[in-house]
mmCIF file of C-alpha atoms in Angstrom:
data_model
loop_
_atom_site.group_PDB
_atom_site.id
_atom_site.type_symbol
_atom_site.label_atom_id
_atom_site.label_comp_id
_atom_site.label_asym_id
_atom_site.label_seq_id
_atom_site.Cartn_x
_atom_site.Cartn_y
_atom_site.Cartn_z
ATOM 1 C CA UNK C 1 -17.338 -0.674 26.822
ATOM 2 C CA UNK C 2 -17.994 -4.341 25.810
ATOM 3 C CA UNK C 3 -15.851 -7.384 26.786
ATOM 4 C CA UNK C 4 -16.576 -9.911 24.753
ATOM 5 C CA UNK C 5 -14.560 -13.554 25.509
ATOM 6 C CA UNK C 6 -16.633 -16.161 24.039
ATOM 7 C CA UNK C 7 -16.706 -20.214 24.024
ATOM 8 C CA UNK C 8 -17.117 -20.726 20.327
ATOM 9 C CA UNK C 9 -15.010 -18.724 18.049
ATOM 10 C CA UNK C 10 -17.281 -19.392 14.787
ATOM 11 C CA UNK C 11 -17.894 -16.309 12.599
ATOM 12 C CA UNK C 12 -21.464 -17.313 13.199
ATOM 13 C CA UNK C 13 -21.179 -16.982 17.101
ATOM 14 C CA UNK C 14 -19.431 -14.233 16.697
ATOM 15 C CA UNK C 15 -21.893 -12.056 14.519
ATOM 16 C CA UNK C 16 -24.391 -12.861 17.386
ATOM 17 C CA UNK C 17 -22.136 -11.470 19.660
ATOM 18 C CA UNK C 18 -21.246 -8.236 17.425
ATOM 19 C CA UNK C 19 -25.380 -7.450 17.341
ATOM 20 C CA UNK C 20 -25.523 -7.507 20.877
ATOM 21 C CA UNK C 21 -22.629 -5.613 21.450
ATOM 22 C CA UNK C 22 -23.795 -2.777 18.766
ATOM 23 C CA UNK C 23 -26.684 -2.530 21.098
ATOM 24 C CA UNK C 24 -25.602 -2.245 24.186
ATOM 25 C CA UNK C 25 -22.822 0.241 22.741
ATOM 26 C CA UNK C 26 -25.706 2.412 21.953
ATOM 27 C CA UNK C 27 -26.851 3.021 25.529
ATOM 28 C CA UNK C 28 -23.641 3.053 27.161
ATOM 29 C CA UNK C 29 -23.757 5.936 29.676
ATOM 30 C CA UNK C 30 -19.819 7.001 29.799
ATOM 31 C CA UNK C 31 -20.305 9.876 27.277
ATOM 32 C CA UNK C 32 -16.138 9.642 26.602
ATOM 33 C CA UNK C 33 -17.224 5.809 25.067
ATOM 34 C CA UNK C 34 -20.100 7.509 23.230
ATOM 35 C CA UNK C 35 -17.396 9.733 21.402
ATOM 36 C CA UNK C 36 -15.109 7.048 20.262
ATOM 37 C CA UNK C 37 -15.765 5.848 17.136
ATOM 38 C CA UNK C 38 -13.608 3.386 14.772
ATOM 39 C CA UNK C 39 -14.231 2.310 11.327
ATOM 40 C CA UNK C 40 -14.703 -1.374 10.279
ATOM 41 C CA UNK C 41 -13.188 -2.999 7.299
ATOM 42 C CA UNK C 42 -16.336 -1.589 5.150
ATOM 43 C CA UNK C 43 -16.097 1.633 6.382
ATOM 44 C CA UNK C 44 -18.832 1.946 8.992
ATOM 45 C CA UNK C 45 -18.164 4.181 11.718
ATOM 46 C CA UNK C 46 -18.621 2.355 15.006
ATOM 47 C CA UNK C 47 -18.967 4.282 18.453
ATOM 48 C CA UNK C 48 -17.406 2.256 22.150
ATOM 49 C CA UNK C 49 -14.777 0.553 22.996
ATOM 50 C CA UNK C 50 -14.988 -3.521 22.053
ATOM 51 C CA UNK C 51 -12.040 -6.132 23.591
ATOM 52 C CA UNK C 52 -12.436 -9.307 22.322
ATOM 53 C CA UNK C 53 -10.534 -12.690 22.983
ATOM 54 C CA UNK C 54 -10.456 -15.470 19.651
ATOM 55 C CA UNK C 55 -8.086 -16.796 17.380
ATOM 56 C CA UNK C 56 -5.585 -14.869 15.628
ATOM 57 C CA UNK C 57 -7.359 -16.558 12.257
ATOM 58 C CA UNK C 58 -9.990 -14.401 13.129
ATOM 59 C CA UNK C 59 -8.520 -11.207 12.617
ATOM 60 C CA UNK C 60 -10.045 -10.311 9.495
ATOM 61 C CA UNK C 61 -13.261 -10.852 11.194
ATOM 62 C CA UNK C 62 -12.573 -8.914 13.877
ATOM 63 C CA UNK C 63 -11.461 -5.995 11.586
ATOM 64 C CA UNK C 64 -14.875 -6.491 9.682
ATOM 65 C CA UNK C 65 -17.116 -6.491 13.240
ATOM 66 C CA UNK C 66 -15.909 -4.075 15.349
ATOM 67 C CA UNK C 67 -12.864 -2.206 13.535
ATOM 68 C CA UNK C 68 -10.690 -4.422 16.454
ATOM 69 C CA UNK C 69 -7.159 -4.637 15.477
ATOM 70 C CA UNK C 70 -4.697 -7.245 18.112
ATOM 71 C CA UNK C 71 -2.969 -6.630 20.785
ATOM 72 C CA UNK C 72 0.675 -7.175 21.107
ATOM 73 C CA UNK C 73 -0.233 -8.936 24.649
ATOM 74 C CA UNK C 74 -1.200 -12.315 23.952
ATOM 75 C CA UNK C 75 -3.317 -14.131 26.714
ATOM 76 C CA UNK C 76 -1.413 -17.166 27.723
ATOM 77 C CA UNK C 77 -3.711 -20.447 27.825
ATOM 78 C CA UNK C 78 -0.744 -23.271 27.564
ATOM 79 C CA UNK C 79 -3.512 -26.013 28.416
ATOM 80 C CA UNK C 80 -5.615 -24.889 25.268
ATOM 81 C CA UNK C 81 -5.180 -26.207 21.855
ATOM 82 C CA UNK C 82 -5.907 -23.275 20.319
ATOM 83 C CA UNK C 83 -4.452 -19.881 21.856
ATOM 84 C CA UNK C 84 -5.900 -16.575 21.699
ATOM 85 C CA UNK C 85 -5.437 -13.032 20.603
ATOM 86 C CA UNK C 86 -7.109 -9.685 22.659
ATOM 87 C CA UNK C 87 -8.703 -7.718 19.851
ATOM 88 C CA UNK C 88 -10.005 -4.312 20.956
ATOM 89 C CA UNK C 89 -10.718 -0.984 19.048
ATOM 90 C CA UNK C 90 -9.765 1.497 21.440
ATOM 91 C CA UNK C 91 -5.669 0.694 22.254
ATOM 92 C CA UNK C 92 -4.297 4.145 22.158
ATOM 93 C CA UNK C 93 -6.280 3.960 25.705
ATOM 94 C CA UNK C 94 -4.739 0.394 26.743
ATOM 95 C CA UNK C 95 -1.133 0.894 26.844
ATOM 96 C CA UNK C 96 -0.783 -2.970 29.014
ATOM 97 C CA UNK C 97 -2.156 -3.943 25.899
ATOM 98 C CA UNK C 98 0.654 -2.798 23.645
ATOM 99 C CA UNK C 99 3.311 -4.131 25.333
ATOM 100 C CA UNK C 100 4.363 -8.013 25.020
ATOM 101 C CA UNK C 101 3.698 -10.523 28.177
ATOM 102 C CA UNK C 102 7.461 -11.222 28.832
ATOM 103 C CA UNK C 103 6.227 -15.334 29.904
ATOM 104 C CA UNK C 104 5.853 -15.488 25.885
ATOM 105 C CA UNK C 105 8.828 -15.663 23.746
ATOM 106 C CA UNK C 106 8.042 -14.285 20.229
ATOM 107 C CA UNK C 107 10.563 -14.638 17.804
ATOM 108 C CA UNK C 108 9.511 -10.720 16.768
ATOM 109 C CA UNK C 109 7.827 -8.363 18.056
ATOM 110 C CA UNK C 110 5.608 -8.772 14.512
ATOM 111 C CA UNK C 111 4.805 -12.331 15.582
ATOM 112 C CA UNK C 112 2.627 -10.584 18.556
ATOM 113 C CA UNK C 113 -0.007 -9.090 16.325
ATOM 114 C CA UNK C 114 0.120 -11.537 12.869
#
């Protein structure tokens, strides 16, 4: 598993971090990680588990990197300017992941993940 929570959200940064993380994937020891594989947006098939912390606006990205889709639990950074979204391949494994923070009001449940 990689945990990836960066200080620069650029897709540049980001493609950095997606190399590294495609390499360390590769030797991860926990054969269950080994056997988990996602596809990205072009169709790549993409073994371990990736959680990720950027911008919403990034989702596409995110989609494209590491076949990461959001979490409905939003990280809750009320000093930031920007707030974040948890992006991680592997949430039929995460259930606190799927369920909303109940210190953030969404308006719906689809504002969570959009």
């Amino acid at each position: 598993m990689v945990v990836i929570d960066p200080p620069f959200i650029t897709h540049d940064v980001w493609r950095n971090y997606a190399i590294t993380a495609k390499y360390l994937l590769k030797y991860d020891p926990d054969p269950i990680v080994q056997d988990h594989t996602t596809t990205d947006a072009a169709g790549t098939t993409r073994k371990g588990y990736v959680i990720g912390t950027t911008v919403k606006e990034n989702k596409e990205l995110m989609m494209e990197l590491f076949g990461a889709k959001p979490a409905v639990f939003l990280p809750n950074c009320a000093h930031l300017v920007y707030q974040f979204t948890v992006f991680l391949n592997c949430a039929e494994y995460c259930d606190t992941l799927k369920k909303a923070n109940p210190e953030i009001e969404y308006t719906t449940m689809n504002d969570a993940i959009q």
